[in-house]
Coordinates of C-alpha atoms in Angstrom, one line a residue:
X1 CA -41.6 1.5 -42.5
X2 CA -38.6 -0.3 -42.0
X3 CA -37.3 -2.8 -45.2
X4 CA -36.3 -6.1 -43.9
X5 CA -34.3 -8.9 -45.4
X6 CA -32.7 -12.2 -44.8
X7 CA -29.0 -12.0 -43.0
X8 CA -26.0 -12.4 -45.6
X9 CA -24.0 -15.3 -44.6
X10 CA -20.9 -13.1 -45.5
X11 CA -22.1 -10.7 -43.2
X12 CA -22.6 -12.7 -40.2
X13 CA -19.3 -14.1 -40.7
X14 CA -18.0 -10.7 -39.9
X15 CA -19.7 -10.8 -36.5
X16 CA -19.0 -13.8 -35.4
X17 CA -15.4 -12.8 -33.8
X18 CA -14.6 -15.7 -31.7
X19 CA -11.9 -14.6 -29.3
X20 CA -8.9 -16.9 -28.9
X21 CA -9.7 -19.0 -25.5
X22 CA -6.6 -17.9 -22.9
X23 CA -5.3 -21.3 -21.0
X24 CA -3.2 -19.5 -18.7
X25 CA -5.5 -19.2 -15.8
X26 CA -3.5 -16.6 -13.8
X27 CA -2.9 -14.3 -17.3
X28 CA -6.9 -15.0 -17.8
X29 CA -7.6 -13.8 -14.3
X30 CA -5.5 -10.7 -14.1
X31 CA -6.7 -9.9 -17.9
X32 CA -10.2 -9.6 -16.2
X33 CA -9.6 -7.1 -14.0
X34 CA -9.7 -3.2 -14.3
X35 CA -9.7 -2.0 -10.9
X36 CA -7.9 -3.2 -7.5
X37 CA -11.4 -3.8 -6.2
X38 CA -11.4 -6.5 -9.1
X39 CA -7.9 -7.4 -7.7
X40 CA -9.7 -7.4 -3.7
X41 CA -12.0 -9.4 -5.7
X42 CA -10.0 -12.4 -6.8
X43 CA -7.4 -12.2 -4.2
X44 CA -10.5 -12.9 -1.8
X45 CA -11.4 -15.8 -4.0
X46 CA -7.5 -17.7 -3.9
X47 CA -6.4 -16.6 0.0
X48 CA -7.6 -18.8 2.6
X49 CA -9.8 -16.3 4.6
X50 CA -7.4 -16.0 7.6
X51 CA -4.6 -14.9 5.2
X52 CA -7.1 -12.6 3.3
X53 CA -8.7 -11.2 6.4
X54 CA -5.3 -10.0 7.7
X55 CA -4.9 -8.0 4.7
X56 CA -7.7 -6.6 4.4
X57 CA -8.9 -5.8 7.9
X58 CA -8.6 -3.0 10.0
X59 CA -8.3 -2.7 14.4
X60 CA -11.5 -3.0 16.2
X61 CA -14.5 -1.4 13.9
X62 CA -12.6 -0.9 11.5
X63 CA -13.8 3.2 11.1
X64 CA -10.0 4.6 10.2
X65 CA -10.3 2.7 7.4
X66 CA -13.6 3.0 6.0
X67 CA -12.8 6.9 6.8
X68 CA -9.6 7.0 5.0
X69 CA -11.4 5.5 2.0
X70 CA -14.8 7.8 2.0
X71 CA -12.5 10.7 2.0
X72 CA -10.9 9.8 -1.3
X73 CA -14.4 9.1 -2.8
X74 CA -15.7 12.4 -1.6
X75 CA -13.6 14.0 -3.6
X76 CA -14.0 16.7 -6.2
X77 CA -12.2 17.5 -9.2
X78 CA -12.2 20.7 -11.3
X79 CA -11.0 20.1 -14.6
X80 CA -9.5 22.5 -17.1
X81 CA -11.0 22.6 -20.2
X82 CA -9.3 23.1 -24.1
X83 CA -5.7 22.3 -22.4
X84 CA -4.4 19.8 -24.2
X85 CA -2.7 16.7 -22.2
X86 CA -2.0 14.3 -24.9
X87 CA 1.2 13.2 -23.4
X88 CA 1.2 12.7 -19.6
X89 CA 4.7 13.1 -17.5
X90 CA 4.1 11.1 -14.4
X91 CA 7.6 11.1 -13.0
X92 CA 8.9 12.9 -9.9
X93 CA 12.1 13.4 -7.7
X94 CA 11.5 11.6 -4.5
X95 CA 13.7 11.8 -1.5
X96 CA 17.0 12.7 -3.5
X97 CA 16.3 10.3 -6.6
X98 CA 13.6 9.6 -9.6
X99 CA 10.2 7.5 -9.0
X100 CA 8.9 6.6 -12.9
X101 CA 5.2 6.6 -10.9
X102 CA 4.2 9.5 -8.3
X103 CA 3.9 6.5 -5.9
X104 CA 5.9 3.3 -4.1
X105 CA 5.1 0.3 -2.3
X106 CA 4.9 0.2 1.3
X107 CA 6.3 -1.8 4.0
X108 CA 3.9 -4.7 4.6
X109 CA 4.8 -7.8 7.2
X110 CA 4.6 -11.4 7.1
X111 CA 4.1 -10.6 3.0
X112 CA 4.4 -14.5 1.9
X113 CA 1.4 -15.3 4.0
X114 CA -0.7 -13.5 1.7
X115 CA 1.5 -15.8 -1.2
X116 CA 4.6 -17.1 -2.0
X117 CA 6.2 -15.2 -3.8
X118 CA 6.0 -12.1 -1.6
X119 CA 8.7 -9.3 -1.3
X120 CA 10.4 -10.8 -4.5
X121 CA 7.2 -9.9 -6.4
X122 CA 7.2 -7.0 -4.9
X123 CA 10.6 -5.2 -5.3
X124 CA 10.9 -7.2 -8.8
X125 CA 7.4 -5.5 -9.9
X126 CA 8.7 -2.2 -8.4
X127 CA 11.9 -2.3 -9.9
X128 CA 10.6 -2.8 -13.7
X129 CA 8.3 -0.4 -12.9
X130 CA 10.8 2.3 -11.5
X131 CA 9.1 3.4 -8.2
X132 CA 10.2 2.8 -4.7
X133 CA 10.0 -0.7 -3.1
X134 CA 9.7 -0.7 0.9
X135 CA 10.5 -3.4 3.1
X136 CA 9.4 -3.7 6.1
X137 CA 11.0 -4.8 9.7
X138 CA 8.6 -8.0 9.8
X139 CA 9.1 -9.0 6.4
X140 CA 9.9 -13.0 5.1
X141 CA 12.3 -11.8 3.1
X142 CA 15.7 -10.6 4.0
X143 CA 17.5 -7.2 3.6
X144 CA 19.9 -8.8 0.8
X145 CA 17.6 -11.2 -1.0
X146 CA 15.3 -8.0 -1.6
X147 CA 18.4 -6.2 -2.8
X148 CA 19.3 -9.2 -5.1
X149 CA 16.1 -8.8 -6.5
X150 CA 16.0 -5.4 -7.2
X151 CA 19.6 -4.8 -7.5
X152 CA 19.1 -1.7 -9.5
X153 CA 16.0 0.0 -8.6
X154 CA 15.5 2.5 -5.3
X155 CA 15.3 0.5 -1.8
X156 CA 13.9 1.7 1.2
X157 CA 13.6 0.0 4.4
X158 CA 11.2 0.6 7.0
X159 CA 11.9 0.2 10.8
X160 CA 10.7 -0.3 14.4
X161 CA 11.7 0.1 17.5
X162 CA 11.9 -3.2 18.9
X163 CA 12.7 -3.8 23.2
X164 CA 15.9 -5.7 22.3
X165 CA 17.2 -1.8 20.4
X166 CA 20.1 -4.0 19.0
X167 CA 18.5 -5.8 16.7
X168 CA 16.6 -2.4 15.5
X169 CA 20.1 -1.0 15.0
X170 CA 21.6 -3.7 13.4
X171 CA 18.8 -4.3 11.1
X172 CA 19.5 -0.5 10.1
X173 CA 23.3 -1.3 9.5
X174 CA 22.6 -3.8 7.3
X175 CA 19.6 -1.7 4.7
X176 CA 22.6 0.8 5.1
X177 CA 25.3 -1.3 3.9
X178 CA 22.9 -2.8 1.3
X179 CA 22.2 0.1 -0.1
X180 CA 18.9 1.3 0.8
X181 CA 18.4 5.0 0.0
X182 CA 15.6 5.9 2.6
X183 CA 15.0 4.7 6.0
X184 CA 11.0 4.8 7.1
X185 CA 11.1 5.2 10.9
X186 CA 7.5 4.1 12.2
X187 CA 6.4 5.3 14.9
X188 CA 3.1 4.7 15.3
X189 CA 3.1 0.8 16.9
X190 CA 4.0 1.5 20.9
X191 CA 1.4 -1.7 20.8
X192 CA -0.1 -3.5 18.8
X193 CA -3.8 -2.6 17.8
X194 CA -7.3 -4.8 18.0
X195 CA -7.1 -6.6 14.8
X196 CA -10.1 -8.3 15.4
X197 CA -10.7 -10.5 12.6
X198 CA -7.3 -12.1 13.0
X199 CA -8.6 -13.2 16.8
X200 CA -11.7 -14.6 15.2
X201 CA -10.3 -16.5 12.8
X202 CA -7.9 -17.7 15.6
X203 CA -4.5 -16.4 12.8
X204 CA -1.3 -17.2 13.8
X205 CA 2.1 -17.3 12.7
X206 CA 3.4 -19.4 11.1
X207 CA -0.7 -20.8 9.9
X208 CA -2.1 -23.7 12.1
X209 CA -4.1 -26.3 10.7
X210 CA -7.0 -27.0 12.2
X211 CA -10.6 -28.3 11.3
X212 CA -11.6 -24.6 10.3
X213 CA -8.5 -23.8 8.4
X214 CA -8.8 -27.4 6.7
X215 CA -12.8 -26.8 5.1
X216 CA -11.2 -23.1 4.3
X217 CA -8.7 -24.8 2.3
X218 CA -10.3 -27.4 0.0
X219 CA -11.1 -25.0 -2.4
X220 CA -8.0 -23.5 -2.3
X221 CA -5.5 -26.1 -2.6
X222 CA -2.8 -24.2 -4.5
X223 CA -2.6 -21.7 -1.3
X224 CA -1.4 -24.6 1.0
X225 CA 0.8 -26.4 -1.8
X226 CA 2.8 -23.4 -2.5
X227 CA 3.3 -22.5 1.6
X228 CA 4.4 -25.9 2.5
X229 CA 6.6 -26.7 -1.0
X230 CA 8.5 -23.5 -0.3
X231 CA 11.2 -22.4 1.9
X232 CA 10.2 -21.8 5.6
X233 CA 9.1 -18.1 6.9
X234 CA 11.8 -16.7 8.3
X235 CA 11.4 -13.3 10.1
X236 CA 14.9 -10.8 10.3
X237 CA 13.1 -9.5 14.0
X238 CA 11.6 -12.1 15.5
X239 CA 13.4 -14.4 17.4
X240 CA 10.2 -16.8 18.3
X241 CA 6.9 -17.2 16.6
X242 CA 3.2 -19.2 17.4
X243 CA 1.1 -16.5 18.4
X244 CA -1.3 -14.1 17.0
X245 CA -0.1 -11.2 15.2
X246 CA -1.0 -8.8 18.2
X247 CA 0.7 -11.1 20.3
X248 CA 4.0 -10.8 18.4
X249 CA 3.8 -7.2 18.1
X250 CA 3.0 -6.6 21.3
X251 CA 6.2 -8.9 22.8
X252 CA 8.7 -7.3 19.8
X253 CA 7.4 -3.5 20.1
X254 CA 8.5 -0.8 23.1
X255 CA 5.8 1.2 24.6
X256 CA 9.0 3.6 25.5
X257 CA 9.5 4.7 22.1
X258 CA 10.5 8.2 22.1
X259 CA 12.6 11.2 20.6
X260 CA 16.3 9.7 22.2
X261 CA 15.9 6.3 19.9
X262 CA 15.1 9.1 17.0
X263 CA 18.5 10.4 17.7
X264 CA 20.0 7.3 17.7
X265 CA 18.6 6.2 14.6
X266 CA 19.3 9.1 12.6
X267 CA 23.1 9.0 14.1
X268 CA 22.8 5.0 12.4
X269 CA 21.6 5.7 8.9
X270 CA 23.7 6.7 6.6
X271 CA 20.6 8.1 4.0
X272 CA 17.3 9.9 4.0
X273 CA 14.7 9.6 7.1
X274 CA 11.2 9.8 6.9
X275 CA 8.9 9.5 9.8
X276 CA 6.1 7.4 9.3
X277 CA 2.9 7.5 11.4
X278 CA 2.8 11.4 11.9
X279 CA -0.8 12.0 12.5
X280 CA -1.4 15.8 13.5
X281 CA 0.2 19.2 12.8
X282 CA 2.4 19.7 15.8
X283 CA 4.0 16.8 16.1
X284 CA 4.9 17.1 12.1
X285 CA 6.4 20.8 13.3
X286 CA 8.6 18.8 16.3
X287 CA 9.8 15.9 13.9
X288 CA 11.4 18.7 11.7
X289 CA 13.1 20.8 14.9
X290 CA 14.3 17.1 15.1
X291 CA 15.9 17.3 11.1
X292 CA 14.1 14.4 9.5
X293 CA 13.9 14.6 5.9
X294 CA 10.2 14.0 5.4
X295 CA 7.3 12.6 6.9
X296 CA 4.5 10.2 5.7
X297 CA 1.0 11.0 7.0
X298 CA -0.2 7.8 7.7
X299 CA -2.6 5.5 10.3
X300 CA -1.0 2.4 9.5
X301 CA -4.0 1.3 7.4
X302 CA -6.4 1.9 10.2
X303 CA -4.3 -1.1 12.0
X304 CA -4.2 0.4 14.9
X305 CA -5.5 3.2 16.8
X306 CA -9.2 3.0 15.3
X307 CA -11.0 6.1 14.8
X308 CA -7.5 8.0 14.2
X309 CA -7.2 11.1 11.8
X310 CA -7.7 10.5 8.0
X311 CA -4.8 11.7 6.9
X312 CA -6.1 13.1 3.0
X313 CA -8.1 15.5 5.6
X314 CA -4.4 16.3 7.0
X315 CA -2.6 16.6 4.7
X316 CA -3.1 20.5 3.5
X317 CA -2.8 21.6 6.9
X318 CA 0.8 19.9 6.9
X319 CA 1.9 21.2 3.8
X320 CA 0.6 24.2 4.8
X321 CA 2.9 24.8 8.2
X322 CA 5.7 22.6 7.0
X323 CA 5.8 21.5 3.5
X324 CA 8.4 23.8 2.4
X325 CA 10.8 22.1 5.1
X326 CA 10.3 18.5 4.4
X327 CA 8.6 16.3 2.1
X328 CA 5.1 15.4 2.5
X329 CA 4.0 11.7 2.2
X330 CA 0.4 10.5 2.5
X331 CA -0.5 6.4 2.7
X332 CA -3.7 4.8 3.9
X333 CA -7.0 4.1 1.9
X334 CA -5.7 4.5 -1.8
X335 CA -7.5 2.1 -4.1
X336 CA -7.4 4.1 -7.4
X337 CA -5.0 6.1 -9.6
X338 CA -7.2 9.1 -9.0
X339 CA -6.4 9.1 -4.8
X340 CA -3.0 9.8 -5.8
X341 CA -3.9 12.6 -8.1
X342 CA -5.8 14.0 -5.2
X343 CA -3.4 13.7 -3.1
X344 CA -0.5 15.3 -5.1
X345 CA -3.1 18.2 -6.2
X346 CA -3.0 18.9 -2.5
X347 CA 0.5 19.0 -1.8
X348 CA 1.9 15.8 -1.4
X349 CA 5.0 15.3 -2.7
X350 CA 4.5 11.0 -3.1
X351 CA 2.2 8.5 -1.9
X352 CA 2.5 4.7 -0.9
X353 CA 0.1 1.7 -1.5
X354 CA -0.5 -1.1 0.7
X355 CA -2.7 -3.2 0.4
X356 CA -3.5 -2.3 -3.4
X357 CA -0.2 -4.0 -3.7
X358 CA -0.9 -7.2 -1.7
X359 CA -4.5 -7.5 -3.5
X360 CA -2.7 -7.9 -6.8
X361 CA 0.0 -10.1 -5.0
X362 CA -2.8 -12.4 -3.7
X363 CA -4.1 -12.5 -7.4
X364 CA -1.5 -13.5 -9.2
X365 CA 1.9 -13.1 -7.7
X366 CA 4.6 -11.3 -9.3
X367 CA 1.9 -11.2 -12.7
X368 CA -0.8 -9.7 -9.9
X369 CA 1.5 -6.5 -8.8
X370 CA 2.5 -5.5 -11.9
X371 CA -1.0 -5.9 -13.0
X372 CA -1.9 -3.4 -9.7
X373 CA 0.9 -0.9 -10.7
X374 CA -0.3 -1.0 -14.5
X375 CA -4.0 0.1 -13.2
X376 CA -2.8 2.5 -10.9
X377 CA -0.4 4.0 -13.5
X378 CA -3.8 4.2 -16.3
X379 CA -5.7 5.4 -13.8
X380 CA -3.0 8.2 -13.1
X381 CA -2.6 9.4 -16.4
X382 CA -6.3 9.3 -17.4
X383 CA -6.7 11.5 -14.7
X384 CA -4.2 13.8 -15.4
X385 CA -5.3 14.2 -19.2
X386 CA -8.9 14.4 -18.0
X387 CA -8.1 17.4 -15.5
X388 CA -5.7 18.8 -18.5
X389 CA -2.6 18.7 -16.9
X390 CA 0.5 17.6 -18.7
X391 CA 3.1 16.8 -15.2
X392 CA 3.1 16.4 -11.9
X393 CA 4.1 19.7 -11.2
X394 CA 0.8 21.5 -12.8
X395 CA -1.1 19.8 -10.2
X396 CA -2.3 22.4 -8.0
X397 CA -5.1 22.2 -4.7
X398 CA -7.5 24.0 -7.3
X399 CA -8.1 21.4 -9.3
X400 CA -9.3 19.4 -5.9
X401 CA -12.0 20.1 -3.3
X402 CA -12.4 17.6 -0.2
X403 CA -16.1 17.5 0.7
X404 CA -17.0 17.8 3.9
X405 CA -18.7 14.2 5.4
X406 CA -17.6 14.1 8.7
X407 CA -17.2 17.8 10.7
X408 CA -16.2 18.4 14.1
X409 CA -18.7 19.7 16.6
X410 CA -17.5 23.0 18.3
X411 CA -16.6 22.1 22.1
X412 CA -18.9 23.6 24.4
X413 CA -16.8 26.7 26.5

C-alpha cells in the first residue's frame, strides 16, 4: 500500500522553477525552435505569403522538390557500435581552402524580399560561422557590400548567362577583383520555370500593393515597415523591373547558353569553377573534358524543370565515374544536419542550403541564420557521434543505404 502525506512547503518550493520571462521577441522566437521546419514554421508566420510562397515553392507540381526531400527521409543509416566519437571534427578542405561546417550557403535571388536584412545576414552569419557564403547574380546586394560584410571569410559568387553577355562578364570581373574564391556557373535556367504560386499570388518585383497584399499584411506590419524604411532593391543584372519573377528571368536569361560562353567564362575568372545544375552522368564526364574544377548536383530547388532527377539518387553514380577528377557538390532538399551526413557518406565532397538559410532569415534576420547554421551544425555532429565517427573523412557509403521509393520501369524492347 502506498504511505501518503501532506506536501512539504520546502519541497514544493524546489519545484516551482519559474523561468525568467524573455522580452526579446525575436531571441524568444528563435529560442523555440529546434529544427528548420520550426524555422519554415515561423518564417511562414512573419512573411507576407507572396514573399513566403516564393521561397518555399517549387515549378508547376512541385514533384522535384517533394522528391529531393523523400529521398533524404528514406534514408538509412548503419551505425558503428563501441567506437567512441566524443569529439566530432566537422571541418573540410573545400575548393582550395577550409569550410568550419561540411556545408555553405547558396546563391539565392531577390534575398531582401524575404527580409531586410538579406545577403548581409547572410555572408555575416557565414562568415562567423566559417563556411562559404554564395551570392547570387540576382541578388539586392552588391558584389562589394557582400565583401565588406564578410571581409574575411570565403566568397563565392554565382553566375548566369544573361542575353546582354557583357554584363555577365563584367559582373565576373568584379567577384574577381573583389576577391571571390569560387565562381558557381549555373547552367540550368535557359528559361525560366512554372513557379506557379508566384502567378497566383500575382508576385512581382519590386511587391505591389493591392487589396490582396494589403489584408495579407495587417498582421504583419513589421514586414512592410522594414521594406519601405530601408534602402530601395537594387538588382547588379537587371536593368528594368515590374514583372513576375518568370517574367524577369525569362527577358535576362539566354536559351543559347552553351559550351563557347563556358570557355569564355573560365578565360574571365581568375579562381575555381564549379558548374552548377549538372543533372546526369554524361554531361558531368563532358564538363570535366571541359576542365571545371567541380560540379554541384543540383535542380535548382525543383524551380525549374519539374519532375527533374533527385540528385541524392545521383550522386554515387557521379562520384563513381568522376569523383576522383573534380569535386562533387550536392544541393536541393536538405532540411536537417543528417542530409548532409548522408550526402558526404556517399561521396560528396560539400553541400549547399537554400532555403534552410532563407527560413531562418525570414525568422529572425541575421539572429534567424545563425540560428539555421547552429541546428544544422548539432544536427551534424549528433549524427556523426551517433554513427561513431570522429571526422569527415571516416564517412564512408557503408554507413548509408538509399531506399528505393521511386524505381524505373524497364522500357519495353
Amino acid at each position: 500500500m502506498v504511505q501518503r502525506q501532506f506536501p512539504k512547503p520546502l519541497e514544493l518550493l524546489e519545484l516551482m522553477q519559474f523561468k525568467k520571462p524573455e522580452l526579446n521577441g525575436t531571441k524568444r522566437r528563435l529560442d523555440a525552435a529546434y529544427t528548420i521546419d520550426d524555422l519554415r514554421t515561423i518564417a511562414k508566420r512573419r512573411t507576407p505569403k507572396a514573399a513566403f510562397d516564393y521561397t518555399d515553392g517549387a515549378a508547376e507540381g512541385e514533384t522535384s522538390l517533394a522528391r529531393a526531400r523523400q529521398a533524404f527521409q528514406d534514408v538509412e543509416f548503419h551505425p558503428d557500435v563501441l567506437r567512441p566519437a566524443a569529439d566530432v571534427d566537422t571541418s573540410v578542405e573545400i575548393l582550395g581552402g577550409p569550410s568550419a561546417l561540411p556545408f555553405g550557403i547558396a546563391p539565392t535571388g531577390f534575398t531582401r524580399l524575404m527580409q531586410t536584412e538579406g545577403e548581409i545576414a547572410g555572408a555575416g552569419a557565414a562568415g562567423a560561422a566559417g563556411i562559404p557564403f554564395t551570392l547570387s547574380t540576382l541578388g539586392t546586394t552588391s558584389i562589394e557590400n557582400v565583401k565588406a560584410a564578410n571581409p574575411n571569410g570565403r566568397n563565392w559568387f554565382q553566375l548566369y548567362v544573361m542575353r546582354d553577355r557583357e554584363i555577365s562578364y563584367e559582373l565576373a570581373r568584379r567577384a574577381g577583383a573583389a576577391g571571390f574564391d569560387t565562381l558557381q556557373f549555373t547552367v540550368d535556367t535557359p528559361v525560366a520555370g512554372a513557379r506557379l504560386r508566384d502567378k497566383r499570388n500575382g508576385f512581382s518585383i519590386p511587391p505591389q500593393l493591392t487589396l490582396g497584399t494589403i489584408i495579407n499584411a495587417i498582421p504583419r506590419p513589421w514586414w512592410w515597415i522594414d521594406f519601405l524604411t530601408t534602402p530601395k532593391l537594387e538588382f547588379a543584372s537587371l536593368s528594368a523591373t515590374g514583372g513576375t519573377v518568370g517574367d524577369l528571368l525569362n527577358a535576362a536569361m539566354d536559351p543559347t547558353i552553351s559550351y563557347e560562353d563556358l570557355k569564355v567564362i573560365r578565360e574571365i575568372w581568375p579562381g575555381k569553377i564549379v558548374i552548377k545544375g549538372v543533372q546526369n552522368v554524361e554531361d558531368s564526364k563532358r564538363l570535366i573534358d571541359h576542365g571545371v574544377d567541380g560540379i554541384i548536383l543540383s535542380n535548382h530547388g525543383g524551380r525549374q524543370l519539374d519532375r527533374a532527377p533527385i540528385p541524392f539518387h545521383l550522386l554515387p553514380t557521379v562520384v563513381r565515374e568522376v569523383g576522383r577528377d573534380a569535386t562533387i557538390m550536392v544541393d536541393t532538399g536538405i532540411m536537417n544536419g543528417a542530409d548532409i551526413v548522408a550526402s558526404l557518406a556517399l561521396g560528396a565532397k560539400f553541400t549547399l542550403i537554400g532555403r534552410a538559410y532563407l527560413y531562418g532569415l525570414m525568422a529572425g534576420g541575421r539572429a534567424g541564420v545563425d540560428k539555421t547554421i547552429a541546428i544544422l551544425r548539432d544536427e551534424i555532429e549528433r549524427t556523426m557521434k551517433l554513427l561513431g565517427v570522429a571526422s569527415i573523412a571516416e564517412l564512408e557509403p557503408r554507413h548509408v543505404t538509399q531506399l528505393a521509393r521511386l524505381a524505373p520501369r524497364p522500357l519495353d524492347v
